mmCIF file of C-alpha atoms and ligand atoms in Angstrom:
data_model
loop_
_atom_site.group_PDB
_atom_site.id
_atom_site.type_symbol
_atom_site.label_atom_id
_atom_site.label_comp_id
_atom_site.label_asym_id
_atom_site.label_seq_id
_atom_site.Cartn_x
_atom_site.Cartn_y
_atom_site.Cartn_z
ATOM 1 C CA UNK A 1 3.987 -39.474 -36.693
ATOM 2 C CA UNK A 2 7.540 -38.955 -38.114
ATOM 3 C CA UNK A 3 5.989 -36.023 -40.348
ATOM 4 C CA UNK A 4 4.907 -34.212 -37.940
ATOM 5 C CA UNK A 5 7.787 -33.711 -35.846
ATOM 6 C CA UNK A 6 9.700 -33.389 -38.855
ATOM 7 C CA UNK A 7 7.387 -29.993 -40.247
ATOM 8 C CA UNK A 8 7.264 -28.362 -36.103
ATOM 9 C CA UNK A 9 10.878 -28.523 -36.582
ATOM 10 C CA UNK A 10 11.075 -27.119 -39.845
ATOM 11 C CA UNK A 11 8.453 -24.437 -38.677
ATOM 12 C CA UNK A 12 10.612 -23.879 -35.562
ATOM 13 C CA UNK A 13 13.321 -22.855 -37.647
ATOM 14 C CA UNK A 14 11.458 -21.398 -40.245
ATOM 15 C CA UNK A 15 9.090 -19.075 -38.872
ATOM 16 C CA UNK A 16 11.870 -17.024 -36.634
ATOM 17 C CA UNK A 17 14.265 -16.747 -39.370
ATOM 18 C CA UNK A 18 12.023 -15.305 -41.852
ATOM 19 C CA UNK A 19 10.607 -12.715 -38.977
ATOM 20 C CA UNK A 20 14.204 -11.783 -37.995
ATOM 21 C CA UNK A 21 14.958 -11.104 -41.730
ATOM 22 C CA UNK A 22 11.688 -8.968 -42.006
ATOM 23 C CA UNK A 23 9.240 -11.127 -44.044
ATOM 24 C CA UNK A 24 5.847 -10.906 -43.864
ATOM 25 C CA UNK A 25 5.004 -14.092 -45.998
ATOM 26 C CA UNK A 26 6.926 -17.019 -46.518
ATOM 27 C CA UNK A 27 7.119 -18.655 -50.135
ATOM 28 C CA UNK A 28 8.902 -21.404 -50.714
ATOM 29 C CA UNK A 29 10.939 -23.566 -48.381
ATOM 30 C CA UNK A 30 13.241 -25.814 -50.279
ATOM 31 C CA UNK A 31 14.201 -28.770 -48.165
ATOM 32 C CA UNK A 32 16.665 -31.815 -49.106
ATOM 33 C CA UNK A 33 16.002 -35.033 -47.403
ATOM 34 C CA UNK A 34 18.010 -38.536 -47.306
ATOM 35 C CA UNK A 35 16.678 -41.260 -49.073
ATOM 36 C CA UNK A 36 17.080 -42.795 -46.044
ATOM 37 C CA UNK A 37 15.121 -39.958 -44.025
ATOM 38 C CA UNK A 38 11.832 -41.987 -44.179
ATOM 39 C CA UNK A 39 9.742 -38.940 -45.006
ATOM 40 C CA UNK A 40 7.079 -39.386 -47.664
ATOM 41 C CA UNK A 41 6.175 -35.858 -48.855
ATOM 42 C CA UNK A 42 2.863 -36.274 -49.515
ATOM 43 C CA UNK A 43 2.464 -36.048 -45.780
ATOM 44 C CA UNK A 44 4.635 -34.352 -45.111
ATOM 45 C CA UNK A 45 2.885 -31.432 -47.436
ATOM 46 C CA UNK A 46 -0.325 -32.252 -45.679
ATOM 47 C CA UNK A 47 1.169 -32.079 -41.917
ATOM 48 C CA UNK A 48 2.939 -28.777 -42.911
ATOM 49 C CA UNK A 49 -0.117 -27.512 -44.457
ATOM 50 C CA UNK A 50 -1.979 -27.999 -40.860
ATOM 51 C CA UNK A 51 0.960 -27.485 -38.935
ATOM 52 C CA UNK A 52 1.481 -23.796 -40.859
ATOM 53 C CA UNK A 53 -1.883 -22.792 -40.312
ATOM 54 C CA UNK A 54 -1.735 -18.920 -38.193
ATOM 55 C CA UNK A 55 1.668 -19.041 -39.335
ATOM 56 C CA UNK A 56 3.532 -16.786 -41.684
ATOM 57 C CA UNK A 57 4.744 -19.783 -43.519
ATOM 58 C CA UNK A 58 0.658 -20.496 -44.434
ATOM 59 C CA UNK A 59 0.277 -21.211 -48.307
ATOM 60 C CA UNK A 60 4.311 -21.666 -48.473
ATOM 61 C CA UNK A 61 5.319 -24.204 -51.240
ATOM 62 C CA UNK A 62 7.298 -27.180 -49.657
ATOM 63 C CA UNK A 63 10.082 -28.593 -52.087
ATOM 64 C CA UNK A 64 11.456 -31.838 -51.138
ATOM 65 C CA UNK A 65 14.438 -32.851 -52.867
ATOM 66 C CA UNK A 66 15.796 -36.325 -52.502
ATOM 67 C CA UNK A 67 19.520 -36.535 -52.135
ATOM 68 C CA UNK A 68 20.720 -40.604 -52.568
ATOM 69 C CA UNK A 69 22.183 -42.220 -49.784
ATOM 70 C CA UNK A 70 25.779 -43.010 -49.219
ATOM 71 C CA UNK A 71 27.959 -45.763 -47.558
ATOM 72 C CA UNK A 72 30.525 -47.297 -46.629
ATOM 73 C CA UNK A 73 31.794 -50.937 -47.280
ATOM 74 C CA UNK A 74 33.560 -52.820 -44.182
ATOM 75 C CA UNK A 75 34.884 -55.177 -46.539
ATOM 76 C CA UNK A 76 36.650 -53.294 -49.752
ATOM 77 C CA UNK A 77 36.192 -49.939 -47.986
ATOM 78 C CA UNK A 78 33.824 -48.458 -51.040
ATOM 79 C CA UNK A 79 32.105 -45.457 -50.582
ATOM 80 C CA UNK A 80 28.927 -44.204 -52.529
ATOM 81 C CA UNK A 81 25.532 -45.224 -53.388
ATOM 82 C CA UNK A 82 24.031 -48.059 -52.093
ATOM 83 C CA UNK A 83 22.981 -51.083 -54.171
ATOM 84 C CA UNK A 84 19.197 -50.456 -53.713
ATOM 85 C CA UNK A 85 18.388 -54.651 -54.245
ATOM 86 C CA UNK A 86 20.612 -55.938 -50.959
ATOM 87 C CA UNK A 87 21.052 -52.894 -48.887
ATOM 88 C CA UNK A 88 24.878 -53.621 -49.461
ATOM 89 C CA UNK A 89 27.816 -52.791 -51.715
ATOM 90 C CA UNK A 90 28.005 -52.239 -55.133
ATOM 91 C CA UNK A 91 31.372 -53.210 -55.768
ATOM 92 C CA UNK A 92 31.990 -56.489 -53.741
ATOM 93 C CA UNK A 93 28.289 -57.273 -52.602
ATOM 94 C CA UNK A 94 29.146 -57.616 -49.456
ATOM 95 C CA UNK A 95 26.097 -56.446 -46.731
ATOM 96 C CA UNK A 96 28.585 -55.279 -43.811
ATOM 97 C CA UNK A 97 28.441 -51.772 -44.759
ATOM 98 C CA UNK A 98 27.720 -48.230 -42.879
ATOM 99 C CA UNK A 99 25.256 -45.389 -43.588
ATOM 100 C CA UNK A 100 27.570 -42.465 -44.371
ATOM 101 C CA UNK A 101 24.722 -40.125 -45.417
ATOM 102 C CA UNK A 102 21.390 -40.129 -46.049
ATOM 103 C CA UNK A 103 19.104 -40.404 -42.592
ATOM 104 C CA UNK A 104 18.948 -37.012 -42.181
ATOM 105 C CA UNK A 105 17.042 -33.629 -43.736
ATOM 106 C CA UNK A 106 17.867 -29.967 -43.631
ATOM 107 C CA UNK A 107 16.315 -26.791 -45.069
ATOM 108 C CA UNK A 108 18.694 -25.579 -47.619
ATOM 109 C CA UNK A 109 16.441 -22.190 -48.722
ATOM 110 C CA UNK A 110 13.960 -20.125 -47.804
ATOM 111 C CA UNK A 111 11.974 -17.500 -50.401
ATOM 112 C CA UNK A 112 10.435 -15.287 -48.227
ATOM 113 C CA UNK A 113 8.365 -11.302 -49.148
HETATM 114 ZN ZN1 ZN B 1 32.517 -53.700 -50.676
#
C-alpha cells in the first residue's frame, strides 16, 4: 500500500523534528503532493490515523494540498501543465513529453504545542 509507506515516512520525519523542537503534541502537518504522486487522501488520512497511533503526532490534522503537474514537450520544448485529456502538450499536442514535476510529495509545515 502506497499510503502507507508514504505516512511511516512522513511520521519518520515528523515525529523527531517536532521532539527536537520541544513539542509535546503535534497539530497540523501541511503536506503538498504531485498530482502525479498517486496518493488519495482519504487513505492516506486513515493510514496516518493508524499509523500515528502512540505517537505524538496522534489526533494531528493532515492537509494535503495538490500542486498540478508540470512537463516538458520533446517536440516545441513547452513547459507547464499538462493537457489532462492526452497526457501530452498543450501547445502542439504532441504525446512525447517529460514529467518535470509532479510525482513527488514533501511536508512543507508542521504546527506543533
Ligand atoms: Zn509541444
Amino acid at each position: 500500500m502506497h499510503e502507507l509507506t508514504i505516512t511511516e515516512n512522513i511520521l519518520r520525519v515528523v515525529v523527531p523534528a517536532a521532539e527536537k523542537a520541544g513539542a509535546k503534541r503535534i497539530l497540523k502537518i501541511r503536506m503538498k503532493a504531485g498530482e502525479l504522486s498517486g496518493i488519495i487522501p482519504s487513505y492516506l488520512e486513515k493510514c496516518f490515523e493508524q499509523v500515528s497511533e502512540g505517537t505524538i503526532a496522534q489526533g494531528a490534522e493532515l492537509i494535503l494540498e495538490s500542486v498540478p503537474a508540470s512537463v516538458r514537450c520533446m517536440d516545441c520544448g513547452y513547459e507547464g501543465p499538462v493537457e489532462k485529456k492526452t497526457f501530452g502538450c498543450r501547445e502542439c499536442g504532441s504525446l512525447r513529453v517529460k514529467v518535470v514535476s509532479g510525482r513527488d510529495y514533501f511536508i512543507e509545515d508542521l504546527e506543533v504545542e
